[in-house]
Short mmCIF file of C-alpha atoms in Angstrom, two decimals:
data_model
loop_
_atom_site.label_atom_id
_atom_site.label_comp_id
_atom_site.label_asym_id
_atom_site.label_seq_id
_atom_site.Cartn_x
_atom_site.Cartn_y
_atom_site.Cartn_z
CA GLU A 1 -126.80 -25.46 9.32
CA ILE A 2 -129.17 -26.83 6.69
CA VAL A 3 -127.79 -29.89 4.92
CA MET A 4 -128.84 -30.41 1.32
CA THR A 5 -128.83 -33.98 0.01
CA GLN A 6 -129.10 -34.76 -3.67
CA SER A 7 -130.01 -38.07 -5.25
CA PRO A 8 -128.97 -39.98 -7.14
CA ALA A 9 -125.28 -39.13 -7.27
CA THR A 10 -125.19 -40.24 -10.90
CA LEU A 11 -128.07 -40.57 -13.33
CA SER A 12 -127.60 -42.39 -16.65
CA VAL A 13 -130.11 -41.27 -19.25
CA SER A 14 -130.46 -41.70 -23.00
CA PRO A 15 -130.78 -38.59 -25.19
CA GLY A 16 -134.42 -37.62 -25.60
CA GLU A 17 -135.45 -39.23 -22.32
CA ARG A 18 -136.69 -37.47 -19.22
CA ALA A 19 -134.46 -36.92 -16.20
CA THR A 20 -135.69 -36.40 -12.65
CA LEU A 21 -133.27 -35.16 -10.00
CA SER A 22 -134.05 -34.89 -6.30
CA CYS A 23 -132.90 -32.55 -3.57
CA ARG A 24 -133.80 -32.85 0.09
CA ALA A 25 -133.25 -30.28 2.83
CA SER A 26 -132.59 -31.26 6.45
CA GLN A 27 -135.22 -28.71 7.52
CA SER A 28 -137.77 -26.61 5.71
CA VAL A 29 -136.40 -23.98 3.33
CA SER A 30 -139.84 -22.93 2.11
CA SER A 31 -139.38 -22.23 -1.62
CA ASP A 32 -135.93 -20.69 -1.21
CA LEU A 33 -134.28 -23.23 -3.45
CA ALA A 34 -132.16 -22.80 -6.59
CA TRP A 35 -130.79 -25.23 -9.15
CA TYR A 36 -127.54 -24.86 -11.11
CA GLN A 37 -125.96 -26.65 -14.04
CA GLN A 38 -122.19 -27.03 -14.26
CA LYS A 39 -120.20 -28.36 -17.19
CA PRO A 40 -116.52 -29.36 -16.98
CA GLY A 41 -114.20 -26.38 -16.75
CA GLN A 42 -117.08 -23.93 -16.42
CA ALA A 43 -118.71 -22.00 -13.61
CA PRO A 44 -122.17 -23.02 -12.42
CA ARG A 45 -125.12 -21.58 -14.32
CA LEU A 46 -128.35 -20.60 -12.58
CA LEU A 47 -131.31 -22.59 -13.91
CA ILE A 48 -134.11 -22.27 -11.40
CA TYR A 49 -134.82 -20.10 -8.33
CA GLY A 50 -137.76 -19.87 -5.99
CA ALA A 51 -137.99 -23.64 -6.48
CA SER A 52 -139.83 -23.30 -9.78
CA THR A 53 -138.97 -20.04 -11.59
CA ARG A 54 -136.71 -20.41 -14.59
CA ALA A 55 -133.82 -17.96 -14.77
CA THR A 56 -133.39 -15.72 -17.79
CA GLY A 57 -132.72 -17.65 -20.98
CA ILE A 58 -133.33 -21.10 -19.52
CA PRO A 59 -135.34 -23.34 -21.87
CA THR A 60 -138.75 -24.63 -20.90
CA SER A 61 -137.38 -28.18 -20.93
CA PHE A 62 -136.12 -27.42 -17.40
CA SER A 63 -138.69 -27.31 -14.63
CA GLY A 64 -138.50 -27.24 -10.87
CA SER A 65 -141.02 -28.19 -8.23
CA GLY A 66 -141.37 -28.74 -4.52
CA SER A 67 -141.38 -26.80 -1.28
CA GLY A 68 -140.41 -27.32 2.32
CA THR A 69 -137.86 -30.12 2.30
CA GLU A 70 -138.42 -31.99 -0.97
CA PHE A 71 -137.55 -30.61 -4.38
CA THR A 72 -137.30 -31.93 -7.92
CA LEU A 73 -135.58 -30.74 -11.08
CA THR A 74 -136.99 -32.26 -14.25
CA ILE A 75 -135.40 -32.12 -17.68
CA SER A 76 -138.17 -33.15 -20.03
CA SER A 77 -136.12 -34.36 -23.00
CA LEU A 78 -132.37 -34.55 -22.60
CA GLN A 79 -130.25 -32.92 -25.26
CA SER A 80 -126.52 -33.47 -25.66
CA GLU A 81 -125.78 -30.12 -24.02
CA ASP A 82 -127.75 -31.09 -20.90
CA PHE A 83 -125.29 -33.74 -19.77
CA ALA A 84 -123.62 -32.06 -16.82
CA VAL A 85 -123.59 -31.88 -13.02
CA TYR A 86 -126.58 -30.29 -11.30
CA TYR A 87 -126.55 -28.69 -7.86
CA CYS A 88 -129.30 -27.45 -5.60
CA GLN A 89 -128.79 -24.57 -3.16
CA GLN A 90 -130.90 -23.27 -0.29
CA TYR A 91 -130.99 -19.59 0.61
CA ASN A 92 -133.58 -19.67 3.35
CA ASN A 93 -131.04 -19.54 6.16
CA TRP A 94 -127.43 -18.65 6.79
CA PRO A 95 -125.12 -20.29 6.02
CA LEU A 96 -126.18 -20.72 2.42
CA SER A 97 -125.63 -24.34 1.42
CA PHE A 98 -125.37 -26.52 -1.65
CA GLY A 99 -126.14 -30.14 -2.30
CA GLY A 100 -123.40 -32.54 -3.33
CA GLY A 101 -124.55 -32.63 -6.95
CA THR A 102 -126.07 -35.11 -9.40
CA LYS A 103 -124.09 -36.02 -12.48
CA VAL A 104 -126.31 -36.65 -15.50
CA GLU A 105 -124.43 -38.86 -17.92
CA ILE A 106 -125.17 -40.41 -21.27
CA LYS A 107 -126.54 -43.92 -21.06
CA GLU B 1 -122.69 -8.12 -20.99
CA VAL B 2 -122.09 -9.03 -17.36
CA GLN B 3 -118.48 -9.98 -16.66
CA LEU B 4 -116.80 -11.03 -13.45
CA LEU B 5 -113.06 -11.54 -13.64
CA GLU B 6 -111.23 -13.02 -10.66
CA SER B 7 -107.51 -12.72 -10.06
CA GLY B 8 -105.00 -13.24 -7.29
CA GLY B 9 -105.05 -17.01 -6.92
CA GLY B 10 -101.90 -19.09 -6.68
CA LEU B 11 -99.77 -21.30 -4.50
CA VAL B 12 -99.37 -20.27 -0.87
CA GLN B 13 -97.88 -22.01 2.14
CA PRO B 14 -100.01 -23.06 5.09
CA GLY B 15 -100.46 -20.13 7.43
CA GLY B 16 -99.95 -17.66 4.61
CA SER B 17 -102.18 -14.96 3.16
CA LEU B 18 -103.61 -14.13 -0.22
CA ARG B 19 -105.96 -11.48 -1.59
CA LEU B 20 -108.39 -12.30 -4.35
CA SER B 21 -109.95 -9.62 -6.53
CA CYS B 22 -112.99 -9.69 -8.78
CA ALA B 23 -113.42 -6.97 -11.39
CA ALA B 24 -117.04 -6.48 -12.38
CA SER B 25 -118.53 -4.91 -15.49
CA GLY B 26 -121.77 -4.84 -17.45
CA PHE B 27 -124.09 -4.12 -14.52
CA THR B 28 -124.54 -1.66 -11.68
CA PHE B 29 -122.00 -3.08 -9.25
CA SER B 30 -122.78 -0.61 -6.47
CA SER B 31 -126.39 -1.86 -6.34
CA SER B 32 -125.50 -5.55 -6.29
CA VAL B 33 -124.95 -7.94 -3.42
CA MET B 34 -121.82 -9.98 -4.11
CA SER B 35 -120.44 -13.26 -2.85
CA TRP B 36 -117.54 -15.68 -2.96
CA VAL B 37 -118.19 -19.39 -3.50
CA ARG B 38 -115.49 -22.04 -3.62
CA GLN B 39 -115.31 -25.48 -5.12
CA THR B 40 -113.14 -28.43 -4.25
CA PRO B 41 -113.19 -31.81 -5.98
CA GLY B 42 -114.02 -33.59 -2.77
CA LYS B 43 -116.60 -31.24 -1.22
CA GLY B 44 -118.36 -29.67 -4.18
CA LEU B 45 -119.62 -26.11 -3.93
CA GLU B 46 -119.28 -24.20 -0.68
CA TRP B 47 -120.55 -20.70 0.01
CA VAL B 48 -117.76 -18.63 1.58
CA SER B 49 -118.91 -15.05 2.11
CA THR B 50 -121.41 -12.37 1.07
CA ILE B 51 -121.31 -8.59 1.22
CA SER B 52 -124.19 -6.17 0.87
CA SER B 53 -124.26 -3.59 -1.90
CA SER B 54 -123.00 -0.82 0.38
CA GLY B 55 -120.47 -3.04 2.10
CA GLY B 56 -122.12 -2.38 5.44
CA SER B 57 -123.13 -5.99 6.03
CA THR B 58 -120.97 -9.06 5.67
CA PHE B 59 -121.62 -12.76 6.17
CA TYR B 60 -119.19 -15.65 6.49
CA ALA B 61 -119.18 -19.41 6.55
CA ASP B 62 -118.02 -20.75 9.91
CA SER B 63 -115.11 -22.45 8.16
CA VAL B 64 -113.55 -19.08 7.24
CA LYS B 65 -114.88 -16.74 9.93
CA GLY B 66 -112.07 -14.84 11.59
CA ARG B 67 -109.61 -15.74 8.83
CA PHE B 68 -111.17 -14.27 5.68
CA THR B 69 -112.46 -10.75 5.07
CA ILE B 70 -114.75 -9.75 2.23
CA SER B 71 -114.77 -6.15 1.06
CA ARG B 72 -115.62 -4.07 -1.97
CA ASP B 73 -114.68 -0.81 -3.65
CA ASN B 74 -117.74 0.46 -5.49
CA SER B 75 -115.71 3.26 -7.09
CA LYS B 76 -113.55 0.59 -8.77
CA ASN B 77 -116.32 -2.00 -9.35
CA THR B 78 -114.18 -4.53 -7.54
CA LEU B 79 -114.84 -7.20 -4.94
CA TYR B 80 -112.11 -8.57 -2.68
CA LEU B 81 -111.47 -11.54 -0.47
CA GLN B 82 -108.56 -11.22 1.94
CA MET B 83 -107.59 -14.71 3.07
CA GLY B 84 -105.35 -15.34 6.06
CA SER B 85 -104.14 -18.24 8.19
CA LEU B 86 -104.63 -20.42 5.15
CA ARG B 87 -105.01 -24.16 5.56
CA ALA B 88 -104.74 -27.08 3.16
CA GLU B 89 -108.52 -27.42 3.25
CA ASP B 90 -108.86 -23.93 1.77
CA THR B 91 -107.46 -25.28 -1.48
CA ALA B 92 -110.18 -24.72 -4.07
CA VAL B 93 -111.31 -22.78 -7.08
CA TYR B 94 -112.77 -19.52 -5.79
CA TYR B 95 -115.64 -17.98 -7.72
CA CYS B 96 -116.93 -14.45 -7.48
CA ALA B 97 -120.70 -14.39 -7.94
CA ARG B 98 -123.47 -11.83 -8.10
CA ASP B 99 -126.51 -12.36 -5.92
CA HIS B 100 -129.71 -12.42 -7.92
CA GLY B 101 -131.78 -10.78 -5.23
CA ALA B 102 -131.65 -7.28 -3.85
CA VAL B 103 -131.12 -8.51 -0.31
CA SER B 104 -128.20 -10.52 0.96
CA GLY B 105 -128.46 -14.25 0.85
CA THR B 106 -130.14 -15.42 -2.30
CA GLN B 107 -129.13 -17.33 -5.40
CA PHE B 108 -126.28 -16.45 -7.74
CA ASP B 109 -127.11 -15.40 -11.28
CA TYR B 110 -123.66 -14.54 -12.62
CA TRP B 111 -120.35 -16.20 -11.85
CA GLY B 112 -116.76 -15.49 -12.75
CA GLN B 113 -114.48 -18.09 -14.31
CA GLY B 114 -112.82 -18.84 -10.99
CA THR B 115 -109.30 -18.56 -9.63
CA LEU B 116 -107.40 -21.49 -8.15
CA VAL B 117 -105.94 -21.22 -4.67
CA THR B 118 -103.57 -23.98 -3.62
CA VAL B 119 -102.37 -24.15 -0.03
CA SER B 120 -99.35 -26.39 0.22
CA SER B 121 -95.81 -26.44 1.49
#
């Protein structure tokens, strides 16, 4: 089973600043990596797939990079609606697996 | 508009059974791979099961294999999860989700609102 590890667990950022979230896979997942955003009381929302392709309707302020075992989600300028929990997910191998999440909070 | 509406959650005793349903609309259900994903406060998101568009292929997490069965009725646009031999650690919000890709085992582009399953005596 591929273990996904996200860091940091919590990221405190001021509005307008840049946020960089990391996700590491225990073995290579190629570019089979997705990112999700989840707000309290809501289901996760797909942001990025294929490590770097934005899903439909996702603003350009969100970008993904990486391949193999190291991945990054960057939010270029945090807006109030971007404060949430972010998860990565690999789909290179069964079982599909998620990271533990990074909470982006207001500094 | 894509909609996924789960139902069937509730309180069940350890060892009991429950069937979840997910009614889909707004897309071609019979062409879509579908999955169940659950979320607990302590363990975050956990993939549970996936079923191919025809229903001919199914995939399960080891934690539920042999106890849960995923199925679908394409004539009713409905996805199911039959859960048996339930344990306290199955307590979670269960989400129905549509796979983004055409093949099984990709990312999830649409999610339902979730249904809470609580296993407790």
